[in-house]
XYZ file of C-alpha atoms in Angstrom:
565
model
C 116.717 3.570 25.592
C 114.538 1.067 23.852
C 114.403 -1.235 26.846
C 113.423 1.653 29.152
C 110.634 2.676 26.840
C 109.133 -0.814 26.847
C 109.203 -0.895 30.630
C 107.458 2.446 30.811
C 104.706 1.306 28.431
C 104.194 -1.884 30.440
C 103.956 0.092 33.673
C 101.431 2.477 32.159
C 99.304 -0.486 31.039
C 99.323 -1.985 34.527
C 98.286 1.339 36.057
C 95.462 1.631 33.597
C 94.312 -1.950 34.293
C 94.245 -1.392 38.037
C 92.334 1.890 37.630
C 89.657 0.303 35.466
C 89.095 -2.481 37.947
C 89.332 -0.365 41.035
C 86.767 -1.350 43.708
C 83.736 1.003 43.992
C 83.685 3.641 46.631
C 82.101 2.089 49.756
C 78.560 3.223 50.643
C 77.318 3.698 54.156
C 73.632 3.857 53.111
C 71.385 3.772 50.097
C 71.758 6.536 47.517
C 68.785 7.679 45.440
C 68.953 9.600 42.175
C 65.524 10.726 40.953
C 65.652 10.413 37.174
C 61.966 11.248 36.576
C 59.301 12.715 38.828
C 55.714 13.133 37.543
C 54.028 16.508 37.916
C 51.251 14.962 39.965
C 51.730 12.598 42.856
C 48.498 11.576 44.551
C 50.085 8.921 46.722
C 53.530 7.866 47.920
C 54.668 4.422 48.986
C 54.455 3.754 52.698
C 55.672 0.792 54.699
C 53.016 -1.909 54.455
C 51.899 -0.947 50.945
C 51.833 -3.400 48.105
C 53.703 -2.224 45.017
C 54.187 -3.247 41.415
C 57.289 -1.966 39.674
C 59.705 -2.655 36.880
C 63.440 -2.655 37.490
C 66.830 -3.292 35.955
C 69.474 -4.566 38.394
C 73.117 -3.661 37.591
C 76.545 -3.650 39.120
C 78.334 -0.294 39.402
C 80.152 -0.980 36.124
C 76.794 -1.158 34.341
C 76.691 -4.895 33.920
C 73.100 -6.151 34.231
C 72.425 -9.049 36.533
C 68.603 -9.034 36.475
C 65.593 -7.300 34.887
C 61.815 -7.570 35.305
C 61.456 -6.337 31.731
C 63.176 -9.488 30.486
C 60.445 -11.531 32.170
C 57.674 -9.231 30.820
C 56.281 -9.060 34.309
C 56.412 -6.494 37.070
C 57.859 -7.254 40.479
C 54.963 -7.390 42.972
C 55.644 -7.240 46.689
C 54.747 -5.741 50.056
C 57.100 -2.988 51.203
C 58.528 -2.954 54.734
C 57.688 -6.578 55.489
C 61.173 -8.057 54.792
C 60.102 -9.493 51.465
C 62.864 -7.423 49.830
C 66.504 -6.825 50.571
C 66.778 -4.243 53.309
C 68.040 -1.472 51.044
C 65.141 -1.859 48.598
C 62.618 -2.051 51.468
C 63.971 1.259 52.630
C 64.442 2.893 49.216
C 60.950 2.351 47.801
C 59.258 4.298 50.585
C 58.195 7.695 49.264
C 58.001 6.800 45.577
C 55.036 7.910 43.402
C 53.374 6.040 40.580
C 55.266 6.701 37.320
C 58.288 7.988 39.239
C 61.678 6.602 38.213
C 64.666 6.338 40.548
C 68.196 5.032 40.343
C 68.751 3.318 43.716
C 72.275 2.395 44.874
C 72.451 -0.120 47.711
C 75.585 -1.041 49.728
C 76.320 -4.724 50.307
C 75.365 -4.603 53.984
C 71.819 -3.641 52.891
C 71.821 -6.081 49.975
C 73.370 -9.577 49.880
C 76.371 -8.806 52.109
C 79.449 -11.002 52.361
C 77.642 -14.066 51.059
C 76.376 -12.625 47.820
C 73.681 -14.521 45.971
C 74.739 -17.736 44.266
C 76.517 -17.271 40.970
C 74.572 -14.086 40.218
C 75.787 -11.608 42.816
C 79.320 -11.834 44.216
C 80.032 -11.169 47.892
C 80.227 -7.545 49.041
C 78.547 -6.268 45.866
C 77.130 -2.784 45.568
C 73.880 -3.019 43.606
C 72.224 -0.427 41.365
C 68.504 -0.650 40.590
C 66.746 1.422 37.894
C 63.167 1.366 39.284
C 59.903 2.524 37.652
C 56.940 2.513 40.072
C 53.664 1.408 38.435
C 51.182 0.681 41.199
C 50.607 1.260 44.909
C 47.850 -0.047 47.147
C 47.192 -1.195 50.665
C 45.072 -3.963 52.116
C 43.174 -1.287 54.025
C 42.238 0.583 50.837
C 38.633 1.119 49.818
C 37.044 2.272 46.582
C 38.022 5.883 45.922
C 35.497 8.111 44.163
C 36.179 11.520 42.678
C 33.236 13.262 40.982
C 34.450 15.847 38.485
C 31.100 16.687 36.908
C 27.620 16.572 38.368
C 24.472 17.797 36.583
C 22.488 20.623 38.144
C 19.393 18.465 38.356
C 19.659 15.002 39.856
C 16.252 13.561 40.569
C 17.460 10.012 41.075
C 20.692 8.190 41.894
C 21.875 4.623 41.330
C 20.684 2.144 43.934
C 21.255 -1.571 44.422
C 19.448 -3.645 41.730
C 19.186 -0.706 39.315
C 20.077 -1.285 35.681
C 22.552 1.220 34.250
C 24.127 2.139 30.934
C 27.478 3.919 31.079
C 30.611 4.686 29.114
C 34.059 4.243 30.616
C 37.781 4.300 30.038
C 39.644 1.742 32.130
C 43.318 2.293 32.931
C 45.936 0.943 35.259
C 47.249 3.248 37.960
C 50.120 4.331 35.698
C 47.660 5.430 32.994
C 47.938 2.388 30.718
C 44.608 1.948 28.944
C 43.305 -1.603 29.137
C 39.724 -1.127 27.949
C 37.225 1.473 26.751
C 33.533 1.320 25.888
C 34.071 4.406 23.713
C 36.276 2.465 21.288
C 33.494 -0.094 20.895
C 30.980 2.736 20.453
C 28.634 0.942 22.807
C 27.746 1.511 26.426
C 28.334 -1.040 29.149
C 24.919 -2.185 30.347
C 24.451 -4.047 33.620
C 22.704 -4.405 36.944
C 24.416 -2.748 39.898
C 25.019 -4.187 43.364
C 23.998 -7.777 42.649
C 27.365 -9.235 41.619
C 27.280 -8.701 37.873
C 30.327 -6.418 38.171
C 33.617 -6.595 39.968
C 33.075 -5.619 43.597
C 34.706 -2.203 43.329
C 32.501 -1.119 40.416
C 29.414 -2.396 42.192
C 30.342 0.022 44.973
C 31.660 2.859 42.828
C 28.530 3.295 40.711
C 26.144 3.626 43.659
C 24.775 7.117 44.179
C 25.562 8.353 40.666
C 23.223 10.669 38.728
C 22.568 10.426 35.022
C 25.117 12.724 33.398
C 27.536 12.495 36.314
C 31.215 11.825 35.615
C 33.411 10.010 38.144
C 36.886 8.628 38.558
C 36.555 5.315 40.412
C 39.803 3.802 41.695
C 39.805 0.185 42.887
C 42.443 -1.792 44.751
C 43.078 -5.184 43.092
C 41.241 -7.185 45.754
C 38.085 -5.298 44.643
C 39.060 -5.710 40.998
C 40.661 -8.739 39.338
C 42.897 -9.722 42.262
C 45.934 -11.986 42.171
C 45.245 -13.391 38.720
C 44.278 -10.297 36.731
C 41.996 -10.871 33.793
C 44.395 -13.099 31.913
C 45.093 -10.560 29.177
C 45.270 -6.794 29.604
C 44.990 -6.482 33.380
C 48.001 -7.856 35.254
C 47.865 -9.568 38.600
C 47.498 -7.358 41.691
C 46.686 -4.290 39.596
C 44.818 -1.266 40.874
C 42.213 -0.120 38.361
C 41.006 3.360 37.433
C 37.658 3.831 35.686
C 36.637 7.163 34.198
C 32.855 6.757 34.061
C 29.962 8.806 32.655
C 26.491 7.524 33.531
C 24.038 7.715 30.623
C 20.983 5.825 31.786
C 19.386 4.450 34.905
C 16.235 2.513 35.671
C 14.884 -0.271 37.796
C 12.945 -3.252 36.437
C 10.127 -2.321 38.826
C 9.823 1.191 37.374
C 6.618 2.474 35.837
C 6.347 5.536 33.620
C 6.689 8.933 35.247
C 4.689 11.915 34.035
C 5.520 15.553 34.656
C 2.853 18.029 33.552
C 4.673 21.109 32.274
C 1.716 23.134 31.005
C -1.998 22.567 31.545
C -4.676 24.598 29.742
C -7.542 26.082 31.710
C -10.264 25.110 31.180
C -9.865 21.493 30.157
C -13.356 20.341 29.160
C -12.251 16.882 28.108
C -9.425 14.454 28.872
C -8.214 11.683 26.609
C -9.455 8.137 27.106
C -8.718 4.697 25.716
C -9.801 4.529 22.076
C -9.323 8.224 21.322
C -7.436 9.246 18.207
C -4.752 11.792 19.012
C -2.481 14.189 17.141
C 0.558 15.347 19.064
C 4.043 16.734 18.620
C 7.016 15.336 20.497
C 10.739 15.421 21.014
C 12.150 12.021 21.939
C 15.479 11.828 23.755
C 17.532 9.400 25.787
C 17.978 10.013 29.492
C 21.300 11.804 28.881
C 19.576 14.281 26.557
C 20.558 12.697 23.231
C 17.766 13.440 20.732
C 16.694 10.372 18.758
C 13.521 11.619 17.081
C 11.242 14.636 16.717
C 7.896 15.186 15.008
C 8.818 18.874 14.710
C 11.691 18.015 12.371
C 9.176 16.366 10.019
C 6.760 19.304 10.391
C 3.996 16.793 11.016
C 2.213 15.584 14.122
C 2.262 11.960 15.201
C -1.286 10.656 14.750
C -2.491 7.494 16.449
C -5.088 5.739 18.550
C -4.164 5.571 22.226
C -4.618 2.730 24.670
C -4.928 0.273 21.790
C -1.333 -0.917 21.338
C -0.566 1.256 18.327
C 2.349 2.850 20.215
C 4.816 1.531 22.798
C 3.171 0.588 26.085
C 4.633 3.522 27.999
C 3.242 6.064 25.539
C -0.134 4.315 25.552
C -0.210 4.946 29.301
C 1.372 8.387 29.239
C -1.104 9.874 26.760
C -4.190 8.962 28.794
C -5.845 11.734 30.760
C -4.336 14.618 28.784
C -6.033 17.841 27.693
C -5.838 19.457 24.278
C -2.969 21.937 24.472
C -1.297 20.190 27.410
C 2.469 19.778 27.516
C 3.919 16.934 29.526
C 7.145 14.982 29.909
C 6.789 11.201 29.856
C 9.734 9.090 31.060
C 9.455 5.465 29.980
C 11.611 2.581 31.266
C 12.883 0.198 28.574
C 10.543 -2.685 29.482
C 7.664 -0.359 28.525
C 9.498 0.950 25.446
C 11.883 -0.894 23.102
C 13.325 -3.331 25.648
C 16.724 -4.961 25.598
C 17.034 -4.831 21.817
C 16.273 -1.149 21.229
C 15.469 -0.187 17.649
C 18.807 -1.195 16.228
C 19.545 2.365 15.111
C 19.050 5.445 17.255
C 17.628 3.816 20.378
C 20.090 1.481 22.103
C 19.042 -1.616 23.990
C 17.714 -1.135 27.534
C 17.345 2.624 27.047
C 15.076 4.825 29.126
C 13.156 7.190 26.826
C 12.037 10.753 27.499
C 9.213 12.247 25.459
C 8.350 15.944 25.660
C 4.817 15.951 24.286
C 2.449 18.709 23.141
C -1.148 17.571 22.586
C -2.591 19.214 19.470
C -6.004 17.550 19.401
C -7.846 14.315 19.956
C -11.266 12.894 19.186
C -13.146 9.655 19.336
C -14.561 7.895 16.277
C -17.953 8.004 17.998
C -17.841 11.801 18.383
C -20.542 13.986 16.848
C -20.430 17.696 16.130
C -20.191 19.636 19.357
C -22.383 22.759 19.203
C -22.332 25.767 21.497
C -25.013 28.339 20.580
C -25.847 31.974 21.288
C -29.279 32.790 19.834
C -30.797 36.217 19.176
C -33.869 37.336 21.139
C -36.070 36.692 18.119
C -35.415 33.532 16.179
C -37.590 33.252 13.068
C -36.988 30.721 10.332
C -34.872 27.713 11.247
C -32.358 26.447 8.695
C -33.110 23.025 7.251
C -31.959 20.813 4.419
C -32.454 22.475 1.053
C -32.314 25.992 2.444
C -29.878 28.486 0.973
C -27.882 30.039 3.813
C -25.264 32.778 4.048
C -22.899 32.838 6.970
C -19.615 34.179 8.249
C -17.024 31.973 9.901
C -13.603 31.897 11.519
C -11.925 28.475 11.308
C -9.064 27.145 13.424
C -7.565 23.872 14.521
C -7.981 22.819 18.142
C -4.644 24.382 19.091
C -5.774 27.736 17.687
C -3.925 27.480 14.383
C -5.772 29.739 11.903
C -7.266 28.010 8.858
C -9.471 30.623 7.240
C -12.130 33.305 7.650
C -14.844 34.851 5.489
C -14.046 38.191 7.132
C -10.717 38.123 5.305
C -12.563 38.469 1.987
C -15.426 40.626 3.292
C -18.212 38.363 2.067
C -20.331 35.528 3.352
C -19.991 31.851 2.561
C -23.148 30.732 0.721
C -24.325 27.115 0.524
C -27.393 24.984 0.047
C -27.821 22.706 3.037
C -27.864 19.041 2.127
C -26.276 19.593 -1.285
C -22.811 18.393 -0.214
C -21.233 21.794 -0.698
C -19.550 21.732 2.723
C -18.224 19.014 5.013
C -20.855 16.907 6.771
C -20.050 18.358 10.178
C -20.653 21.897 8.949
C -24.015 20.927 7.421
C -25.021 19.347 10.711
C -23.845 22.385 12.628
C -25.783 24.851 10.437
C -29.084 22.985 10.511
C -31.388 24.454 13.114
C -29.778 27.902 13.106
C -31.760 31.110 12.761
C -30.557 34.373 11.266
C -28.377 36.232 13.738
C -27.503 33.112 15.709
C -23.849 32.431 16.567
C -22.480 28.960 17.062
C -19.186 27.359 17.922
C -18.847 24.053 16.079
C -16.224 21.456 17.018
C -16.112 19.002 14.136
C -14.264 15.655 14.434
C -12.206 14.688 11.369
C -14.574 11.916 10.223
C -17.187 14.674 9.820
C -14.591 17.128 8.499
C -11.699 16.505 6.122
C -10.880 12.996 7.330
C -7.508 11.317 7.366
C -6.258 13.153 4.277
C -7.066 16.702 5.331
C -6.584 19.487 2.809
C -3.095 19.775 1.384
C -1.346 22.840 2.759
C -4.340 23.944 4.815
C -5.845 21.285 7.074
C -3.739 18.424 8.455
C -5.006 14.882 8.197
C -7.241 13.687 11.061
C -7.594 17.227 12.401
C -10.449 18.352 14.622
C -11.880 21.642 13.297
C -13.310 24.584 15.220
C -15.687 26.980 13.447
C -17.106 30.169 14.940
C -20.186 30.694 12.757
C -22.759 33.496 12.433
C -25.835 32.969 10.205
C -26.391 36.149 8.212
C -29.233 35.256 5.822
C -31.533 32.372 5.026
C -33.640 31.635 1.935
C -36.050 28.773 2.267
C -35.307 25.937 -0.138
C -37.586 23.698 -2.145
C -38.875 20.372 -0.929
C -36.172 17.741 -0.984
C -35.614 16.417 -4.506
C -37.036 19.453 -6.358
C -35.175 22.124 -8.322
C -38.341 23.983 -9.469
C -41.851 24.256 -8.050
C -45.006 26.147 -8.983
C -46.327 28.705 -6.526
C -49.799 28.537 -8.124
C -51.841 26.102 -10.185
C -50.213 24.919 -13.364
C -51.836 26.278 -16.580
C -53.721 23.592 -18.549
C -52.313 25.155 -21.736
C -48.716 25.044 -20.542
C -47.240 23.631 -23.772
C -48.984 26.136 -26.052
C -48.009 29.024 -23.794
C -44.383 27.985 -24.080
C -44.577 27.451 -27.854
C -44.236 31.108 -28.871
C -43.675 30.473 -32.594
C -46.439 27.860 -32.732
C -44.368 25.266 -34.542
C -45.649 22.478 -32.251
C -42.320 22.020 -30.578
C -40.280 23.750 -27.930
C -36.700 24.798 -28.401
C -34.367 25.545 -25.472
C -34.844 29.298 -25.729
C -38.635 29.120 -25.603
C -38.451 26.786 -22.608
C -35.895 28.894 -20.744
C -37.657 32.221 -21.397
C -40.954 30.877 -20.137
C -39.550 29.426 -16.891
C -37.627 32.617 -16.105
C -40.769 34.658 -16.738
C -42.750 32.505 -14.264
C -40.043 32.965 -11.642
C -39.970 36.703 -12.244
C -43.760 36.953 -11.880
C -43.707 34.863 -8.717
C -45.635 31.991 -10.218
C -42.773 29.535 -9.798
C -39.535 29.066 -7.841
C -36.156 27.698 -8.726
C -34.089 26.045 -6.012
C -32.028 28.822 -4.373
C -28.276 28.691 -4.370
C -27.852 27.071 -7.774
C -27.229 28.508 -11.230
C -30.746 29.082 -12.719
C -29.584 28.404 -16.259
C -28.106 25.053 -15.233
C -31.360 24.072 -13.545
C -33.432 25.021 -16.606
C -31.058 23.163 -18.930
C -31.463 20.093 -16.785
C -35.245 20.451 -16.798
C -35.273 20.801 -20.609
C -33.053 17.768 -21.047
C -35.361 15.689 -18.881
C -38.382 16.664 -21.031
C -36.560 15.920 -24.285
C -37.283 12.233 -24.297
C -35.651 11.347 -27.620
C -32.749 13.757 -27.160
C -33.246 15.429 -30.550
C -33.024 18.955 -29.113
C -36.764 19.572 -29.418
C -39.689 18.828 -27.124
C -42.915 17.824 -28.805
C -46.322 17.987 -27.200
C -46.385 14.184 -26.954
C -43.067 14.182 -25.102
C -44.349 16.943 -22.872
C -47.542 15.091 -22.041
C -45.731 11.834 -21.488
C -43.500 13.409 -18.892
C -46.398 15.206 -17.272
C -48.201 11.904 -16.831
C -45.289 10.404 -14.946
C -44.751 10.783 -11.229
C -43.145 14.106 -10.474
C -39.422 13.953 -9.768
C -36.627 16.427 -9.114
C -37.158 19.151 -11.695
C -39.993 18.056 -13.930
C -43.031 20.040 -14.933
């Protein structure tokens, strides 16, 4: 019983041993098991294609005999040109990039009866776990797929243009090898003159600013047999997802597009003019880098004198007040290869949308346009007291102020410095009822400082003026004059209490009486009491608050000045 049992156990062991080492079922042809198929397959391997793939080579029992992974390098080979065992040459046809297959190859399509050295025994069935990474053909060209194109495309990339673009660079299987986005800096280069790999030189041609493209390059138009020595392997197809941000040519000049032109335009800007304008400054892709509107203040500068970048110096010539224009400036007429170091990158084309608010020349005088009444009597001159109405605006029509708002005239003495110089000049020569339009440059107005909250610095002013009344002034330098001969007993007439001295009241009462009776005149437009106080102070030689007859005579003997008797 015991002996029989031992024999049975031994027999069972032998059966088990034979079963475990049973020869594999013979194959008549290759067998393919698709272990992973990508959702998208743009291209399948054809005979004659060059492929890059990873593989693990195993025997049917799972024992590995080879692996490209162990060498950290893909297997690179032409398909269908007998560079592979026959079964693999046949099996790879039809694969997609990123597809994974288990390929089983019979010995007659592998290494046959001879095997391969000590690695593969004769008559071995071989299993290959294959992951396809790259496919290309020697007949391939650059492939371009545009997936976004701007509505407006006034210019496209040509040979010798300089471009700025962002990109993501991947291998055909999607492996990222480089990205300008991660460096937060565009790639800047000339196109078509050999500064780029050949495929990119071709792939960028014809692009618009703002366009987005997928550019696919075969390796012989990329980094070829050697790769780049780091992230791009040998014989790798490359895929660049590109967005073009900027484009210019070193021969470019500025371009000007007039968007709005006022009619009429009596004057156009010239070299040496001082200009106030608003602007929005953007890069060619629309990125805003600066705006005068955000500061609520115009940009004020001389033009044609080098105070601004060369392109703006050119672009602001020949404009009208109120004009809107777009000025596109290539980098060599802007901030060049260096940019500003902050918002304007190197080699950037700049776009300025400009609105001209006003301009003048330092040599400008007051510009006067007049409408006179049929009868023009007295003409306003220095010293005259005038009353007028006005409406005041800036050159762009911005309202500053109006006497009509308050329902009363503005009253001034011409030549007394009560208004800006330009207004004094504009009022001189007017007659009552006359209407004038005065355009006053800032150096005759409120200058570089302006009036806080009312008139901007360096602003040209426009006044619509109507002279309502005019009172003739005194001769220049006088605040009081006699209309008749001066009394020889002037001091005694003033000295009402006969105490041989004049107090302020006696002096003031007498002068006011003479004015009332028409015997004398005070300068119009000034406070009479202030004038009389000034006259009294001038007569009071010793400043004791009294005027004696000697003081009075002494002053009378002197040459007459502003307000003396």
